[in-house]
Amino acid sequence: MILPKKSLILIQILCFLALYFHHQPCSLAIDEYEFVVKEATYTRLCSAKKILTVNGQFPGPTIEAQHGDTIYVNVYNQGKQNITIHWHGVLQPRYPWADGPEYITQCPIKPGGRFRQKIIFSTEEGTLWWHAHSDWSRATVYGAIIIHPKVGTRYPFPKPDAEVPIILGEWWKEDITKVLQQMHDTGGDPNISDAFTINGQPGDLYPCSKQGTFKLTVDRGKTYLLRLINAAMNIILFFAIKEHNLTVVGVDAGYTKPLSSEYVTISPGQTIDALLSANQKPDLYYMVARAYSTGSNHHFDNTTTTAIVQYKGKYSNPTSSSSSSSSSSSSSSSLPSLPFYNDTNAAFSFLGGLKSLADKKHPIDVPLHIRNRIFTTISVNSFPCQDNNNCAGPNGTRFAASMNNISFVNPSTALLQAYYQHTNGVYGDNFPDMPPFLFNFTDIFLPLNLETPKRGTEVMVLDYNTTVEIVLQGTALMGGIDHPIHLHGNNFYIVGFGLGNFDIYKDPLKYNLKDPPLRNTVSVPINGWVTVRFKADNPGVWLLHCHIDRHMTWGMKTVFIVKDGDQPEERLLPPPPDMPRC
């Protein structure tokens, strides 16, 4: 059951009284949510279709909690396919059992099944999100997670007058399971989406969509905290609001130094907390999102989704014949200016401006002495077509993807369960810490033999509390493209990035070890590199993967197993009794 807002306020008051009179901390714990996964009919782009939803809602319900809470979500699968739910960016300390990725931490919840998932919040504060993590069902199965500060604490910025989730997504007219099946059958790229969406709506520029366009009504002089989430399946997005700057104050449930910008770049999986000051003359203003895509041989959805920022009051809108209740003109002059679709400099100029607060109340702990150094290539590859058929990939091949030339193969049972029960033969522990071949990774002319990876279920095992540095190196194989890489169960500091090949002698000299951003998902630029650091202090089995779903499906992922420490509080917690079985 989801508690109403009045009940949450009452609990907050009771918690404050408990703290004031009895000096006992009180957590705003919402005991139970019920997530019923089921089909519902939605109409978009002039046609209706059944989609998979949670509780019939698209986007799904918002989870609200406070810093340090533990909640439970009862997931009931009333759909026709297997399902898992992932709590993206929630660290789940010592408890990967409810993390969600299919065949990594759990077997899927089968139709008719249920799983009571325990969600443990620890250091997170800000915006995260939840989504399905089985096949491509996350195309419609997703929603926001909002983690408020503890009672008695406050934001490190002026309190906004209101908070609004803004979830960016993709919409296909075709059933998403058919899109995925066709990709499997042909070996080629999946069909691109027919629209982008803002809070489930495509917006004014698409057919049959104007009436449902999402509208954010604002009062002039007030400030609004926009909780931005990129839930798109396969595309990085630019986002902006006409004639309004955004002030970024947080990313991936961690606070940042305020950064004012005319636009933001947000990758699949990432979240951004941004303040919108309603400081323009009363009118209607478009908020828009469209693709940032750099792949030279890749087709992408080049449409634009819109929503409307609508000031309260009576005023004359020159682009409309009626009052402020009408939607505005769809002429290009009324849209905010966004960088060109493949403007890598613009994309990473924004991302490079993000810094941690790194103050007394929000200290950072960047690992300085590294024990485990990992250098991994991230590549789009190809496999020969089976049975001499002509597949739809490049030169008649099948698309693949890899990390350090290994295209990951999901096991047939949960990898976490195999690790916990010491079951042999499910995975190997030989994921390499260097690529098997060293070459000019970003050369546009590369030998064709480099395009074919090996298949395997290889993981990397880390000692508890070890310090880790990962250099993620993009390659020009298949032309190259940007890759948003997400690590489960951990946040990492982004200490450096650049274009071209990583230089082991020069690039570390430019690392930011003072106030690097702390994130759970990092964008690796096309034919470039990123370096991240973290401390492996969360025992369990944690997935590392590209959050462009076609790349993950093709095999761009691996797993970190973090071993137990010596103390009881450093060891993996036992599994719940209702873990789904394969």
CSV table of N, CA, C and O in Angstrom, one decimal, residues 292-382:
chain,number,residue,atom,x,y,z
A,292,TYR,N,21.0,12.6,-28.5
A,292,TYR,CA,22.4,12.8,-28.8
A,292,TYR,C,22.9,11.4,-29.2
A,292,TYR,O,22.9,10.5,-28.5
A,293,SER,N,23.3,11.3,-30.5
A,293,SER,CA,23.7,10.0,-31.0
A,293,SER,C,24.9,10.2,-32.0
A,293,SER,O,24.8,11.1,-32.9
A,294,THR,N,25.9,9.4,-31.8
A,294,THR,CA,27.2,9.6,-32.6
A,294,THR,C,27.5,8.5,-33.5
A,294,THR,O,28.5,8.6,-34.2
A,295,GLY,N,26.8,7.4,-33.5
A,295,GLY,CA,27.2,6.2,-34.3
A,295,GLY,C,27.1,6.5,-35.8
A,295,GLY,O,26.0,7.0,-36.2
A,296,SER,N,28.2,6.3,-36.5
A,296,SER,CA,28.2,6.7,-37.9
A,296,SER,C,27.3,5.8,-38.7
A,296,SER,O,26.8,6.2,-39.8
A,297,ASN,N,27.1,4.5,-38.3
A,297,ASN,CA,26.4,3.6,-39.1
A,297,ASN,C,25.1,3.2,-38.4
A,297,ASN,O,24.5,2.1,-38.7
A,298,HIS,N,24.6,4.0,-37.5
A,298,HIS,CA,23.5,3.7,-36.7
A,298,HIS,C,22.3,4.6,-36.9
A,298,HIS,O,22.5,5.8,-36.8
A,299,HIS,N,21.2,4.0,-37.2
A,299,HIS,CA,19.9,4.8,-37.4
A,299,HIS,C,19.4,5.1,-36.0
A,299,HIS,O,19.5,4.3,-35.1
A,300,PHE,N,18.8,6.2,-35.8
A,300,PHE,CA,18.3,6.6,-34.5
A,300,PHE,C,17.0,7.4,-34.6
A,300,PHE,O,16.8,8.0,-35.7
A,301,ASP,N,16.2,7.5,-33.6
A,301,ASP,CA,15.0,8.3,-33.6
A,301,ASP,C,15.4,9.8,-33.5
A,301,ASP,O,16.0,10.2,-32.5
A,302,ASN,N,15.2,10.5,-34.5
A,302,ASN,CA,15.6,11.9,-34.6
A,302,ASN,C,14.4,12.9,-34.3
A,302,ASN,O,14.5,14.1,-34.7
A,303,THR,N,13.4,12.4,-33.7
A,303,THR,CA,12.2,13.2,-33.4
A,303,THR,C,12.5,14.0,-32.0
A,303,THR,O,13.5,13.7,-31.3
A,304,THR,N,11.5,14.9,-31.7
A,304,THR,CA,11.7,15.7,-30.5
A,304,THR,C,10.4,15.6,-29.7
A,304,THR,O,9.3,15.7,-30.2
A,305,THR,N,10.6,15.2,-28.4
A,305,THR,CA,9.4,15.2,-27.5
A,305,THR,C,9.3,16.5,-26.8
A,305,THR,O,10.3,17.2,-26.5
A,306,THR,N,8.1,16.9,-26.5
A,306,THR,CA,7.8,18.2,-25.8
A,306,THR,C,6.9,18.1,-24.6
A,306,THR,O,6.0,17.2,-24.6
A,307,ALA,N,7.1,19.0,-23.7
A,307,ALA,CA,6.1,19.2,-22.6
A,307,ALA,C,6.0,20.8,-22.5
A,307,ALA,O,6.8,21.5,-23.2
A,308,ILE,N,5.2,21.3,-21.6
A,308,ILE,CA,4.9,22.7,-21.6
A,308,ILE,C,5.1,23.2,-20.1
A,308,ILE,O,4.5,22.6,-19.2
A,309,VAL,N,5.9,24.2,-19.9
A,309,VAL,CA,5.9,25.0,-18.7
A,309,VAL,C,4.9,26.1,-18.8
A,309,VAL,O,5.1,27.0,-19.7
A,310,GLN,N,3.9,26.1,-18.0
A,310,GLN,CA,2.7,27.0,-18.1
A,310,GLN,C,2.6,27.9,-16.9
A,310,GLN,O,2.4,27.4,-15.8
A,311,TYR,N,2.9,29.1,-17.1
A,311,TYR,CA,2.7,30.1,-15.9
A,311,TYR,C,1.3,30.3,-15.6
A,311,TYR,O,0.4,30.4,-16.5
A,312,LYS,N,1.0,30.4,-14.3
A,312,LYS,CA,-0.4,30.7,-13.9
A,312,LYS,C,-0.7,32.2,-14.2
A,312,LYS,O,0.2,33.0,-14.3
A,313,GLY,N,-2.0,32.4,-14.3
A,313,GLY,CA,-2.4,33.8,-14.5
A,313,GLY,C,-3.0,34.0,-15.9
A,313,GLY,O,-3.0,33.1,-16.7
A,314,LYS,N,-3.6,35.2,-16.1
A,314,LYS,CA,-4.2,35.6,-17.4
A,314,LYS,C,-3.2,36.4,-18.1
A,314,LYS,O,-2.7,37.4,-17.6
A,315,TYR,N,-2.9,36.0,-19.3
A,315,TYR,CA,-2.0,36.8,-20.1
A,315,TYR,C,-2.2,36.4,-21.6
A,315,TYR,O,-2.8,35.4,-21.9
A,316,SER,N,-1.7,37.3,-22.5
A,316,SER,CA,-1.9,37.1,-23.9
A,316,SER,C,-0.7,36.3,-24.4
A,316,SER,O,0.4,36.7,-24.2
A,317,ASN,N,-1.0,35.1,-25.0
A,317,ASN,CA,0.1,34.3,-25.6
A,317,ASN,C,0.1,34.5,-27.1
A,317,ASN,O,-0.8,34.1,-27.8
A,318,PRO,N,1.1,35.1,-27.6
A,318,PRO,CA,1.2,35.5,-29.1
A,318,PRO,C,1.1,34.3,-30.0
A,318,PRO,O,0.8,34.4,-31.2
A,319,THR,N,1.5,33.1,-29.5
A,319,THR,CA,1.5,31.9,-30.4
A,319,THR,C,0.2,31.1,-30.3
A,319,THR,O,0.0,30.1,-30.8
A,320,SER,N,-0.8,31.7,-29.5
A,320,SER,CA,-2.1,31.0,-29.4
A,320,SER,C,-3.2,32.0,-29.3
A,320,SER,O,-3.1,33.1,-28.8
A,321,SER,N,-4.4,31.6,-29.8
A,321,SER,CA,-5.5,32.5,-29.8
A,321,SER,C,-6.3,32.4,-28.6
A,321,SER,O,-7.2,33.2,-28.4
A,322,SER,N,-5.9,31.6,-27.6
A,322,SER,CA,-6.7,31.4,-26.4
A,322,SER,C,-5.8,31.7,-25.2
A,322,SER,O,-4.7,32.2,-25.3
A,323,SER,N,-6.3,31.4,-24.0
A,323,SER,CA,-5.6,31.7,-22.8
A,323,SER,C,-4.6,30.7,-22.5
A,323,SER,O,-4.3,29.8,-23.2
A,324,SER,N,-4.0,30.8,-21.2
A,324,SER,CA,-2.9,29.9,-20.8
A,324,SER,C,-3.3,28.5,-20.7
A,324,SER,O,-2.4,27.6,-20.5
A,325,SER,N,-4.5,28.1,-20.8
A,325,SER,CA,-4.9,26.7,-20.8
A,325,SER,C,-4.7,26.0,-22.1
A,325,SER,O,-4.8,24.8,-22.2
A,326,SER,N,-4.3,26.8,-23.1
A,326,SER,CA,-4.1,26.2,-24.4
A,326,SER,C,-2.6,25.7,-24.5
A,326,SER,O,-1.8,26.3,-23.8
A,327,SER,N,-2.4,24.8,-25.5
A,327,SER,CA,-0.9,24.5,-25.7
A,327,SER,C,-0.4,25.4,-26.7
A,327,SER,O,-1.1,26.0,-27.5
A,328,SER,N,0.9,25.6,-26.7
A,328,SER,CA,1.6,26.6,-27.5
A,328,SER,C,1.8,26.1,-28.9
A,328,SER,O,1.6,25.0,-29.3
A,329,SER,N,2.3,27.1,-29.7
A,329,SER,CA,2.6,26.7,-31.1
A,329,SER,C,3.7,25.7,-31.2
A,329,SER,O,4.6,25.7,-30.4
A,330,SER,N,3.7,24.9,-32.3
A,330,SER,CA,4.7,23.9,-32.5
A,330,SER,C,5.8,24.4,-33.5
A,330,SER,O,6.5,23.5,-34.0
A,331,SER,N,5.8,25.6,-33.8
A,331,SER,CA,6.8,26.1,-34.7
A,331,SER,C,8.2,26.0,-34.1
A,331,SER,O,8.4,26.1,-32.9
A,332,SER,N,9.2,25.8,-35.0
A,332,SER,CA,10.6,25.5,-34.5
A,332,SER,C,11.1,26.7,-33.7
A,332,SER,O,11.9,26.6,-32.8
A,333,SER,N,10.6,27.9,-34.0
A,333,SER,CA,11.1,29.1,-33.3
A,333,SER,C,10.7,29.1,-31.8
A,333,SER,O,11.3,29.8,-31.0
A,334,SER,N,9.7,28.4,-31.5
A,334,SER,CA,9.2,28.4,-30.1
A,334,SER,C,9.9,27.3,-29.3
A,334,SER,O,9.7,27.2,-28.1
A,335,LEU,N,10.8,26.5,-29.9
A,335,LEU,CA,11.5,25.4,-29.2
A,335,LEU,C,12.8,26.0,-28.7
A,335,LEU,O,13.5,26.8,-29.3
A,336,PRO,N,13.3,25.5,-27.6
A,336,PRO,CA,14.6,25.9,-27.1
A,336,PRO,C,15.7,25.3,-28.0
A,336,PRO,O,15.5,24.3,-28.7
A,337,SER,N,16.8,26.0,-28.0
A,337,SER,CA,18.0,25.6,-28.8
A,337,SER,C,18.7,24.5,-28.1
A,337,SER,O,19.0,24.6,-26.9
A,338,LEU,N,19.0,23.4,-28.8
A,338,LEU,CA,19.7,22.3,-28.3
A,338,LEU,C,20.9,22.0,-29.2
A,338,LEU,O,20.9,22.4,-30.4
A,339,PRO,N,22.0,21.4,-28.6
A,339,PRO,CA,23.2,21.1,-29.5
A,339,PRO,C,22.8,20.2,-30.6
A,339,PRO,O,21.8,19.5,-30.5
A,340,PHE,N,23.6,20.2,-31.6
A,340,PHE,CA,23.3,19.3,-32.8
A,340,PHE,C,23.4,17.8,-32.2
A,340,PHE,O,24.1,17.5,-31.3
A,341,TYR,N,22.7,16.9,-32.9
A,341,TYR,CA,22.5,15.6,-32.4
A,341,TYR,C,23.8,14.8,-32.2
A,341,TYR,O,23.9,13.9,-31.3
A,342,ASN,N,24.9,15.1,-32.9
A,342,ASN,CA,26.2,14.4,-32.6
A,342,ASN,C,27.3,15.3,-32.1
A,342,ASN,O,28.5,15.1,-32.3
A,343,ASP,N,26.9,16.3,-31.3
A,343,ASP,CA,27.9,17.3,-30.8
A,343,ASP,C,28.5,16.8,-29.5
A,343,ASP,O,28.0,17.0,-28.4
A,344,THR,N,29.5,16.0,-29.7
A,344,THR,CA,30.2,15.4,-28.5
A,344,THR,C,30.8,16.4,-27.6
A,344,THR,O,30.7,16.3,-26.3
A,345,ASN,N,31.3,17.5,-28.1
A,345,ASN,CA,31.9,18.5,-27.3
A,345,ASN,C,30.9,19.2,-26.4
A,345,ASN,O,31.1,19.4,-25.2
A,346,ALA,N,29.7,19.4,-26.9
A,346,ALA,CA,28.6,20.0,-26.1
A,346,ALA,C,28.1,19.0,-25.0
A,346,ALA,O,27.9,19.4,-23.9
A,347,ALA,N,28.0,17.7,-25.4
A,347,ALA,CA,27.5,16.7,-24.5
A,347,ALA,C,28.5,16.6,-23.3
A,347,ALA,O,28.1,16.6,-22.1
A,348,PHE,N,29.8,16.6,-23.6
A,348,PHE,CA,30.7,16.4,-22.5
A,348,PHE,C,31.2,17.7,-21.8
A,348,PHE,O,31.8,17.6,-20.8
A,349,SER,N,30.9,18.8,-22.5
A,349,SER,CA,31.1,20.1,-21.8
A,349,SER,C,30.2,20.2,-20.6
A,349,SER,O,30.6,20.6,-19.5
A,350,PHE,N,29.0,19.7,-20.8
A,350,PHE,CA,28.1,19.7,-19.6
A,350,PHE,C,28.5,18.7,-18.6
A,350,PHE,O,28.6,19.0,-17.4
A,351,LEU,N,28.7,17.5,-19.0
A,351,LEU,CA,29.1,16.4,-18.1
A,351,LEU,C,30.4,16.7,-17.4
A,351,LEU,O,30.5,16.4,-16.2
A,352,GLY,N,31.3,17.4,-18.0
A,352,GLY,CA,32.6,17.7,-17.4
A,352,GLY,C,32.5,18.8,-16.4
A,352,GLY,O,33.4,19.0,-15.6
A,353,GLY,N,31.4,19.5,-16.4
A,353,GLY,CA,31.2,20.6,-15.4
A,353,GLY,C,30.6,20.2,-14.1
A,353,GLY,O,30.5,21.0,-13.2
A,354,LEU,N,30.2,18.9,-14.0
A,354,LEU,CA,29.6,18.4,-12.8
A,354,LEU,C,30.7,18.1,-11.8
A,354,LEU,O,31.6,17.3,-12.1
A,355,LYS,N,30.6,18.6,-10.5
A,355,LYS,CA,31.5,18.4,-9.5
A,355,LYS,C,30.8,18.0,-8.2
A,355,LYS,O,29.7,18.5,-7.9
A,356,SER,N,31.4,17.2,-7.4
A,356,SER,CA,30.8,16.9,-6.0
A,356,SER,C,30.9,18.1,-5.1
A,356,SER,O,31.7,19.0,-5.3
A,357,LEU,N,30.0,18.2,-4.2
A,357,LEU,CA,30.0,19.3,-3.2
A,357,LEU,C,31.4,19.3,-2.5
A,357,LEU,O,32.0,20.4,-2.3
A,358,ALA,N,31.8,18.2,-1.9
A,358,ALA,CA,33.0,18.0,-1.3
A,358,ALA,C,33.2,19.1,-0.2
A,358,ALA,O,34.3,19.7,-0.1
A,359,ASP,N,32.2,19.2,0.7
A,359,ASP,CA,32.4,20.1,1.8
A,359,ASP,C,32.3,19.3,3.1
A,359,ASP,O,32.2,18.1,3.1
A,360,LYS,N,32.3,20.0,4.3
A,360,LYS,CA,32.3,19.4,5.6
A,360,LYS,C,31.1,18.5,5.8
A,360,LYS,O,31.2,17.4,6.3
A,361,LYS,N,29.9,18.9,5.3
A,361,LYS,CA,28.7,18.1,5.5
A,361,LYS,C,28.5,17.1,4.4
A,361,LYS,O,27.8,16.1,4.6
A,362,HIS,N,29.3,17.2,3.4
A,362,HIS,CA,29.2,16.2,2.3
A,362,HIS,C,30.6,15.9,1.8
A,362,HIS,O,31.0,16.2,0.7
A,363,PRO,N,31.3,15.2,2.7
A,363,PRO,CA,32.7,14.9,2.3
A,363,PRO,C,32.8,13.8,1.3
A,363,PRO,O,31.8,13.0,1.1
A,364,ILE,N,33.9,13.7,0.6
A,364,ILE,CA,34.1,12.7,-0.4
A,364,ILE,C,35.3,11.9,0.0
A,364,ILE,O,36.1,12.3,0.8
A,365,ASP,N,35.4,10.7,-0.6
A,365,ASP,CA,36.5,9.8,-0.2
A,365,ASP,C,37.0,9.1,-1.4
A,365,ASP,O,36.8,7.9,-1.7
A,366,VAL,N,37.7,9.8,-2.3
A,366,VAL,CA,38.2,9.3,-3.5
A,366,VAL,C,39.4,8.3,-3.2
A,366,VAL,O,40.4,8.8,-2.5
A,367,PRO,N,39.4,7.1,-3.6
A,367,PRO,CA,40.5,6.2,-3.4
A,367,PRO,C,41.8,6.8,-4.0
A,367,PRO,O,41.8,7.1,-5.2
A,368,LEU,N,42.9,6.9,-3.3
A,368,LEU,CA,44.1,7.5,-3.8
A,368,LEU,C,45.2,6.4,-4.1
A,368,LEU,O,46.0,6.6,-4.9
A,369,HIS,N,45.1,5.3,-3.3
A,369,HIS,CA,46.1,4.2,-3.4
A,369,HIS,C,45.3,3.0,-4.0
A,369,HIS,O,44.5,2.4,-3.3
A,370,ILE,N,45.5,2.7,-5.3
A,370,ILE,CA,44.7,1.7,-6.0
A,370,ILE,C,45.4,0.4,-5.9
A,370,ILE,O,46.6,0.2,-6.2
A,371,ARG,N,44.6,-0.6,-5.6
A,371,ARG,CA,45.1,-2.0,-5.5
A,371,ARG,C,44.7,-2.8,-6.8
A,371,ARG,O,45.6,-3.5,-7.3
A,372,ASN,N,43.5,-2.6,-7.2
A,372,ASN,CA,43.1,-3.3,-8.4
A,372,ASN,C,42.9,-2.3,-9.6
A,372,ASN,O,42.0,-1.5,-9.5
A,373,ARG,N,43.7,-2.5,-10.6
A,373,ARG,CA,43.6,-1.6,-11.8
A,373,ARG,C,43.0,-2.5,-12.9
A,373,ARG,O,43.6,-3.5,-13.3
A,374,ILE,N,42.0,-2.0,-13.5
A,374,ILE,CA,41.3,-2.7,-14.6
A,374,ILE,C,41.3,-1.8,-15.8
A,374,ILE,O,40.8,-0.6,-15.7
A,375,PHE,N,41.7,-2.3,-17.0
A,375,PHE,CA,41.6,-1.6,-18.2
A,375,PHE,C,40.8,-2.4,-19.1
A,375,PHE,O,41.2,-3.5,-19.5
A,376,THR,N,39.6,-1.9,-19.5
A,376,THR,CA,38.7,-2.7,-20.3
A,376,THR,C,38.2,-2.0,-21.5
A,376,THR,O,37.8,-0.8,-21.4
A,377,THR,N,38.3,-2.6,-22.7
A,377,THR,CA,37.7,-2.1,-23.9
A,377,THR,C,36.2,-2.3,-23.8
A,377,THR,O,35.7,-3.3,-23.3
A,378,ILE,N,35.4,-1.4,-24.4
A,378,ILE,CA,34.0,-1.6,-24.6
A,378,ILE,C,33.7,-1.4,-26.1
A,378,ILE,O,33.9,-0.4,-26.6
A,379,SER,N,33.2,-2.5,-26.7
A,379,SER,CA,33.1,-2.5,-28.2
A,379,SER,C,31.8,-3.1,-28.7
A,379,SER,O,31.2,-4.0,-28.0
A,380,VAL,N,31.4,-2.6,-29.8
A,380,VAL,CA,30.3,-3.2,-30.6
A,380,VAL,C,31.1,-4.1,-31.6
A,380,VAL,O,32.0,-3.7,-32.2
A,381,ASN,N,30.6,-5.4,-31.7
A,381,ASN,CA,31.3,-6.4,-32.4
A,381,ASN,C,30.4,-7.1,-33.4
A,381,ASN,O,29.2,-6.7,-33.6
A,382,SER,N,30.8,-8.2,-33.9
A,382,SER,CA,29.9,-9.1,-34.7
A,382,SER,C,30.4,-10.5,-34.7
A,382,SER,O,31.5,-10.8,-34.4
